[in-house]
């Protein structure tokens, strides 16, 4: 499933970095912290590798 906004894509990238051990978990904030705990590495990769072109910075809430 692709990311719906640039912010979501960035948070997924930060969470993926922490899950792989490149970044300490203590550096994560907000959505990235919860994404790291609740999503698998494969799911985070799908979100993080989404193209940003044409995506809004923040997605509208439903």
PDB file as gemmi writes it, atoms N, CA and C in Angstrom:
CRYST1    1.000    1.000    1.000  90.00  90.00  90.00 P 1                      
ATOM      1  N   UNK A   1       0.849  -1.163   0.000  1.00  0.00           N  
ATOM      2  CA  UNK A   1       0.000   0.000   0.000  1.00  0.00           C  
ATOM      3  C   UNK A   1       0.906   1.240   0.000  1.00  0.00           C  
ATOM      4  N   UNK A   2       0.732   2.138  -0.948  1.00  0.00           N  
ATOM      5  CA  UNK A   2       1.593   3.323  -1.000  1.00  0.00           C  
ATOM      6  C   UNK A   2       1.191   4.380   0.024  1.00  0.00           C  
ATOM      7  N   UNK A   3       2.142   5.229   0.362  1.00  0.00           N  
ATOM      8  CA  UNK A   3       1.883   6.335   1.283  1.00  0.00           C  
ATOM      9  C   UNK A   3       0.947   7.334   0.608  1.00  0.00           C  
ATOM     10  N   UNK A   4       0.085   7.981   1.393  1.00  0.00           N  
ATOM     11  CA  UNK A   4      -0.873   8.933   0.851  1.00  0.00           C  
ATOM     12  C   UNK A   4      -0.369  10.363   0.906  1.00  0.00           C  
ATOM     13  N   UNK A   5       0.714  10.603   1.634  1.00  0.00           N  
ATOM     14  CA  UNK A   5       1.265  11.955   1.730  1.00  0.00           C  
ATOM     15  C   UNK A   5       2.774  11.873   1.920  1.00  0.00           C  
ATOM     16  N   UNK A   6       3.426  13.003   1.676  1.00  0.00           N  
ATOM     17  CA  UNK A   6       4.876  13.068   1.864  1.00  0.00           C  
ATOM     18  C   UNK A   6       5.241  12.867   3.327  1.00  0.00           C  
ATOM     19  N   UNK A   7       4.441  13.403   4.242  1.00  0.00           N  
ATOM     20  CA  UNK A   7       4.722  13.250   5.669  1.00  0.00           C  
ATOM     21  C   UNK A   7       4.657  11.786   6.089  1.00  0.00           C  
ATOM     22  N   UNK A   8       3.683  11.061   5.567  1.00  0.00           N  
ATOM     23  CA  UNK A   8       3.550   9.641   5.887  1.00  0.00           C  
ATOM     24  C   UNK A   8       4.749   8.867   5.344  1.00  0.00           C  
ATOM     25  N   UNK A   9       5.208   9.225   4.168  1.00  0.00           N  
ATOM     26  CA  UNK A   9       6.349   8.563   3.554  1.00  0.00           C  
ATOM     27  C   UNK A   9       7.624   8.819   4.363  1.00  0.00           C  
ATOM     28  N   UNK A  10       7.796  10.042   4.828  1.00  0.00           N  
ATOM     29  CA  UNK A  10       8.967  10.388   5.636  1.00  0.00           C  
ATOM     30  C   UNK A  10       8.954   9.654   6.976  1.00  0.00           C  
ATOM     31  N   UNK A  11       7.789   9.571   7.600  1.00  0.00           N  
ATOM     32  CA  UNK A  11       7.670   8.866   8.880  1.00  0.00           C  
ATOM     33  C   UNK A  11       7.979   7.385   8.708  1.00  0.00           C  
ATOM     34  N   UNK A  12       7.529   6.808   7.608  1.00  0.00           N  
ATOM     35  CA  UNK A  12       7.803   5.401   7.338  1.00  0.00           C  
ATOM     36  C   UNK A  12       9.300   5.182   7.136  1.00  0.00           C  
ATOM     37  N   UNK A  13       9.964   6.110   6.474  1.00  0.00           N  
ATOM     38  CA  UNK A  13      11.406   6.005   6.277  1.00  0.00           C  
ATOM     39  C   UNK A  13      12.158   6.053   7.595  1.00  0.00           C  
ATOM     40  N   UNK A  14      11.745   6.932   8.489  1.00  0.00           N  
ATOM     41  CA  UNK A  14      12.381   7.023   9.808  1.00  0.00           C  
ATOM     42  C   UNK A  14      12.140   5.744  10.610  1.00  0.00           C  
ATOM     43  N   UNK A  15      10.918   5.229  10.559  1.00  0.00           N  
ATOM     44  CA  UNK A  15      10.590   4.001  11.291  1.00  0.00           C  
ATOM     45  C   UNK A  15      11.365   2.811  10.729  1.00  0.00           C  
ATOM     46  N   UNK A  16      11.511   2.765   9.419  1.00  0.00           N  
ATOM     47  CA  UNK A  16      12.254   1.680   8.777  1.00  0.00           C  
ATOM     48  C   UNK A  16      13.722   1.723   9.207  1.00  0.00           C  
ATOM     49  N   UNK A  17      14.283   2.906   9.271  1.00  0.00           N  
ATOM     50  CA  UNK A  17      15.669   3.068   9.712  1.00  0.00           C  
ATOM     51  C   UNK A  17      15.860   2.553  11.139  1.00  0.00           C  
ATOM     52  N   UNK A  18      14.907   2.850  12.005  1.00  0.00           N  
ATOM     53  CA  UNK A  18      14.988   2.376  13.392  1.00  0.00           C  
ATOM     54  C   UNK A  18      14.807   0.863  13.466  1.00  0.00           C  
ATOM     55  N   UNK A  19      13.880   0.334  12.679  1.00  0.00           N  
ATOM     56  CA  UNK A  19      13.634  -1.115  12.704  1.00  0.00           C  
ATOM     57  C   UNK A  19      14.871  -1.878  12.243  1.00  0.00           C  
ATOM     58  N   UNK A  20      15.621  -1.313  11.302  1.00  0.00           N  
ATOM     59  CA  UNK A  20      16.835  -1.965  10.799  1.00  0.00           C  
ATOM     60  C   UNK A  20      18.031  -1.748  11.722  1.00  0.00           C  
ATOM     61  N   UNK A  21      17.896  -0.842  12.705  1.00  0.00           N  
ATOM     62  CA  UNK A  21      18.966  -0.606  13.657  1.00  0.00           C  
ATOM     63  C   UNK A  21      19.909   0.511  13.262  1.00  0.00           C  
ATOM     64  N   UNK A  22      19.603   1.243  12.196  1.00  0.00           N  
ATOM     65  CA  UNK A  22      20.462   2.345  11.753  1.00  0.00           C  
ATOM     66  C   UNK A  22      20.269   3.597  12.611  1.00  0.00           C  
ATOM     67  N   UNK A  23      19.079   3.767  13.165  1.00  0.00           N  
ATOM     68  CA  UNK A  23      18.741   4.923  13.991  1.00  0.00           C  
ATOM     69  C   UNK A  23      18.215   4.413  15.328  1.00  0.00           C  
ATOM     70  N   UNK A  24      18.601   5.018  16.435  1.00  0.00           N  
ATOM     71  CA  UNK A  24      18.070   4.568  17.725  1.00  0.00           C  
ATOM     72  C   UNK A  24      16.567   4.868  17.845  1.00  0.00           C  
ATOM     73  N   UNK A  25      15.833   3.952  18.458  1.00  0.00           N  
ATOM     74  CA  UNK A  25      14.387   4.130  18.632  1.00  0.00           C  
ATOM     75  C   UNK A  25      14.065   5.371  19.445  1.00  0.00           C  
ATOM     76  N   UNK A  26      14.958   5.786  20.302  1.00  0.00           N  
ATOM     77  CA  UNK A  26      14.713   6.956  21.146  1.00  0.00           C  
ATOM     78  C   UNK A  26      14.645   8.254  20.330  1.00  0.00           C  
ATOM     79  N   UNK A  27      15.150   8.243  19.109  1.00  0.00           N  
ATOM     80  CA  UNK A  27      15.125   9.433  18.245  1.00  0.00           C  
ATOM     81  C   UNK A  27      13.790   9.588  17.522  1.00  0.00           C  
ATOM     82  N   UNK A  28      12.954   8.545  17.514  1.00  0.00           N  
ATOM     83  CA  UNK A  28      11.677   8.594  16.804  1.00  0.00           C  
ATOM     84  C   UNK A  28      10.660   9.433  17.553  1.00  0.00           C  
ATOM     85  N   UNK A  29       9.796  10.117  16.783  1.00  0.00           N  
ATOM     86  CA  UNK A  29       8.729  10.931  17.368  1.00  0.00           C  
ATOM     87  C   UNK A  29       7.430  10.632  16.648  1.00  0.00           C  
ATOM     88  N   UNK A  30       6.331  10.873  17.318  1.00  0.00           N  
ATOM     89  CA  UNK A  30       5.003  10.826  16.726  1.00  0.00           C  
ATOM     90  C   UNK A  30       4.670   9.565  15.953  1.00  0.00           C  
ATOM     91  N   UNK A  31       4.255   9.764  14.707  1.00  0.00           N  
ATOM     92  CA  UNK A  31       3.787   8.659  13.874  1.00  0.00           C  
ATOM     93  C   UNK A  31       4.883   7.636  13.611  1.00  0.00           C  
ATOM     94  N   UNK A  32       6.110   8.085  13.459  1.00  0.00           N  
ATOM     95  CA  UNK A  32       7.203   7.157  13.182  1.00  0.00           C  
ATOM     96  C   UNK A  32       7.379   6.155  14.316  1.00  0.00           C  
ATOM     97  N   UNK A  33       7.196   6.615  15.549  1.00  0.00           N  
ATOM     98  CA  UNK A  33       7.345   5.740  16.718  1.00  0.00           C  
ATOM     99  C   UNK A  33       6.275   4.641  16.709  1.00  0.00           C  
ATOM    100  N   UNK A  34       5.037   5.011  16.430  1.00  0.00           N  
ATOM    101  CA  UNK A  34       3.968   4.007  16.423  1.00  0.00           C  
ATOM    102  C   UNK A  34       4.064   3.108  15.192  1.00  0.00           C  
ATOM    103  N   UNK A  35       4.508   3.650  14.062  1.00  0.00           N  
ATOM    104  CA  UNK A  35       4.670   2.834  12.851  1.00  0.00           C  
ATOM    105  C   UNK A  35       5.743   1.770  13.061  1.00  0.00           C  
ATOM    106  N   UNK A  36       6.822   2.137  13.737  1.00  0.00           N  
ATOM    107  CA  UNK A  36       7.922   1.209  13.964  1.00  0.00           C  
ATOM    108  C   UNK A  36       7.469   0.015  14.788  1.00  0.00           C  
ATOM    109  N   UNK A  37       6.596   0.264  15.764  1.00  0.00           N  
ATOM    110  CA  UNK A  37       6.122  -0.810  16.636  1.00  0.00           C  
ATOM    111  C   UNK A  37       5.059  -1.683  15.977  1.00  0.00           C  
ATOM    112  N   UNK A  38       4.199  -1.079  15.155  1.00  0.00           N  
ATOM    113  CA  UNK A  38       3.026  -1.793  14.665  1.00  0.00           C  
ATOM    114  C   UNK A  38       3.154  -2.385  13.257  1.00  0.00           C  
ATOM    115  N   UNK A  39       4.166  -1.997  12.504  1.00  0.00           N  
ATOM    116  CA  UNK A  39       4.269  -2.453  11.115  1.00  0.00           C  
ATOM    117  C   UNK A  39       5.504  -3.323  10.914  1.00  0.00           C  
ATOM    118  N   UNK A  40       5.413  -4.230   9.941  1.00  0.00           N  
ATOM    119  CA  UNK A  40       6.559  -5.072   9.617  1.00  0.00           C  
ATOM    120  C   UNK A  40       7.540  -4.293   8.745  1.00  0.00           C  
ATOM    121  N   UNK A  41       8.737  -4.828   8.612  1.00  0.00           N  
ATOM    122  CA  UNK A  41       9.753  -4.172   7.790  1.00  0.00           C  
ATOM    123  C   UNK A  41       9.298  -4.080   6.331  1.00  0.00           C  
ATOM    124  N   UNK A  42       8.637  -5.107   5.848  1.00  0.00           N  
ATOM    125  CA  UNK A  42       8.161  -5.104   4.462  1.00  0.00           C  
ATOM    126  C   UNK A  42       7.098  -4.009   4.248  1.00  0.00           C  
ATOM    127  N   UNK A  43       6.181  -3.862   5.191  1.00  0.00           N  
ATOM    128  CA  UNK A  43       5.154  -2.823   5.084  1.00  0.00           C  
ATOM    129  C   UNK A  43       5.787  -1.436   5.104  1.00  0.00           C  
ATOM    130  N   UNK A  44       6.768  -1.248   5.977  1.00  0.00           N  
ATOM    131  CA  UNK A  44       7.443   0.045   6.061  1.00  0.00           C  
ATOM    132  C   UNK A  44       8.195   0.348   4.766  1.00  0.00           C  
ATOM    133  N   UNK A  45       8.797  -0.671   4.169  1.00  0.00           N  
ATOM    134  CA  UNK A  45       9.483  -0.479   2.889  1.00  0.00           C  
ATOM    135  C   UNK A  45       8.522   0.003   1.818  1.00  0.00           C  
ATOM    136  N   UNK A  46       7.335  -0.589   1.758  1.00  0.00           N  
ATOM    137  CA  UNK A  46       6.336  -0.190   0.758  1.00  0.00           C  
ATOM    138  C   UNK A  46       5.949   1.278   0.934  1.00  0.00           C  
ATOM    139  N   UNK A  47       5.760   1.710   2.171  1.00  0.00           N  
ATOM    140  CA  UNK A  47       5.412   3.104   2.437  1.00  0.00           C  
ATOM    141  C   UNK A  47       6.585   4.027   2.119  1.00  0.00           C  
ATOM    142  N   UNK A  48       7.773   3.659   2.543  1.00  0.00           N  
ATOM    143  CA  UNK A  48       8.942   4.526   2.408  1.00  0.00           C  
ATOM    144  C   UNK A  48       9.393   4.679   0.956  1.00  0.00           C  
ATOM    145  N   UNK A  49       9.155   3.680   0.127  1.00  0.00           N  
ATOM    146  CA  UNK A  49       9.618   3.734  -1.254  1.00  0.00           C  
ATOM    147  C   UNK A  49       8.593   4.320  -2.219  1.00  0.00           C  
ATOM    148  N   UNK A  50       7.547   4.914  -1.698  1.00  0.00           N  
ATOM    149  CA  UNK A  50       6.546   5.577  -2.518  1.00  0.00           C  
ATOM    150  C   UNK A  50       7.139   6.842  -3.128  1.00  0.00           C  
ATOM    151  N   UNK A  51       6.815   7.123  -4.371  1.00  0.00           N  
ATOM    152  CA  UNK A  51       7.272   8.360  -5.000  1.00  0.00           C  
ATOM    153  C   UNK A  51       6.572   9.537  -4.351  1.00  0.00           C  
ATOM    154  N   UNK A  52       7.293  10.624  -4.108  1.00  0.00           N  
ATOM    155  CA  UNK A  52       6.716  11.801  -3.461  1.00  0.00           C  
ATOM    156  C   UNK A  52       6.096  12.769  -4.446  1.00  0.00           C  
ATOM    157  N   UNK A  53       6.450  12.666  -5.707  1.00  0.00           N  
ATOM    158  CA  UNK A  53       5.950  13.614  -6.704  1.00  0.00           C  
ATOM    159  C   UNK A  53       4.419  13.539  -6.781  1.00  0.00           C  
ATOM    160  N   UNK A  54       3.791  14.698  -6.650  1.00  0.00           N  
ATOM    161  CA  UNK A  54       2.335  14.764  -6.725  1.00  0.00           C  
ATOM    162  C   UNK A  54       1.602  14.482  -5.427  1.00  0.00           C  
ATOM    163  N   UNK A  55       2.328  14.129  -4.373  1.00  0.00           N  
ATOM    164  CA  UNK A  55       1.703  13.846  -3.082  1.00  0.00           C  
ATOM    165  C   UNK A  55       1.581  15.131  -2.270  1.00  0.00           C  
ATOM    166  N   UNK A  56       0.484  15.314  -1.554  1.00  0.00           N  
ATOM    167  CA  UNK A  56       0.392  16.476  -0.669  1.00  0.00           C  
ATOM    168  C   UNK A  56       1.330  16.297   0.520  1.00  0.00           C  
ATOM    169  N   UNK A  57       1.740  17.387   1.143  1.00  0.00           N  
ATOM    170  CA  UNK A  57       2.616  17.284   2.300  1.00  0.00           C  
ATOM    171  C   UNK A  57       1.906  16.545   3.440  1.00  0.00           C  
ATOM    172  N   UNK A  58       0.621  16.848   3.650  1.00  0.00           N  
ATOM    173  CA  UNK A  58      -0.172  16.167   4.678  1.00  0.00           C  
ATOM    174  C   UNK A  58      -1.484  15.729   4.049  1.00  0.00           C  
ATOM    175  N   UNK A  59      -1.928  14.534   4.355  1.00  0.00           N  
ATOM    176  CA  UNK A  59      -3.186  14.015   3.834  1.00  0.00           C  
ATOM    177  C   UNK A  59      -4.345  14.549   4.671  1.00  0.00           C  
ATOM    178  N   UNK A  60      -5.461  14.757   4.016  1.00  0.00           N  
ATOM    179  CA  UNK A  60      -6.655  15.209   4.730  1.00  0.00           C  
ATOM    180  C   UNK A  60      -7.202  14.086   5.591  1.00  0.00           C  
ATOM    181  N   UNK A  61      -7.665  14.415   6.770  1.00  0.00           N  
ATOM    182  CA  UNK A  61      -8.244  13.396   7.659  1.00  0.00           C  
ATOM    183  C   UNK A  61      -9.649  13.071   7.199  1.00  0.00           C  
ATOM    184  N   UNK A  62     -10.059  11.841   7.463  1.00  0.00           N  
ATOM    185  CA  UNK A  62     -11.396  11.416   7.075  1.00  0.00           C  
ATOM    186  C   UNK A  62     -12.379  11.644   8.176  1.00  0.00           C  
TER     187      UNK A  62                                                      
END                                                                             
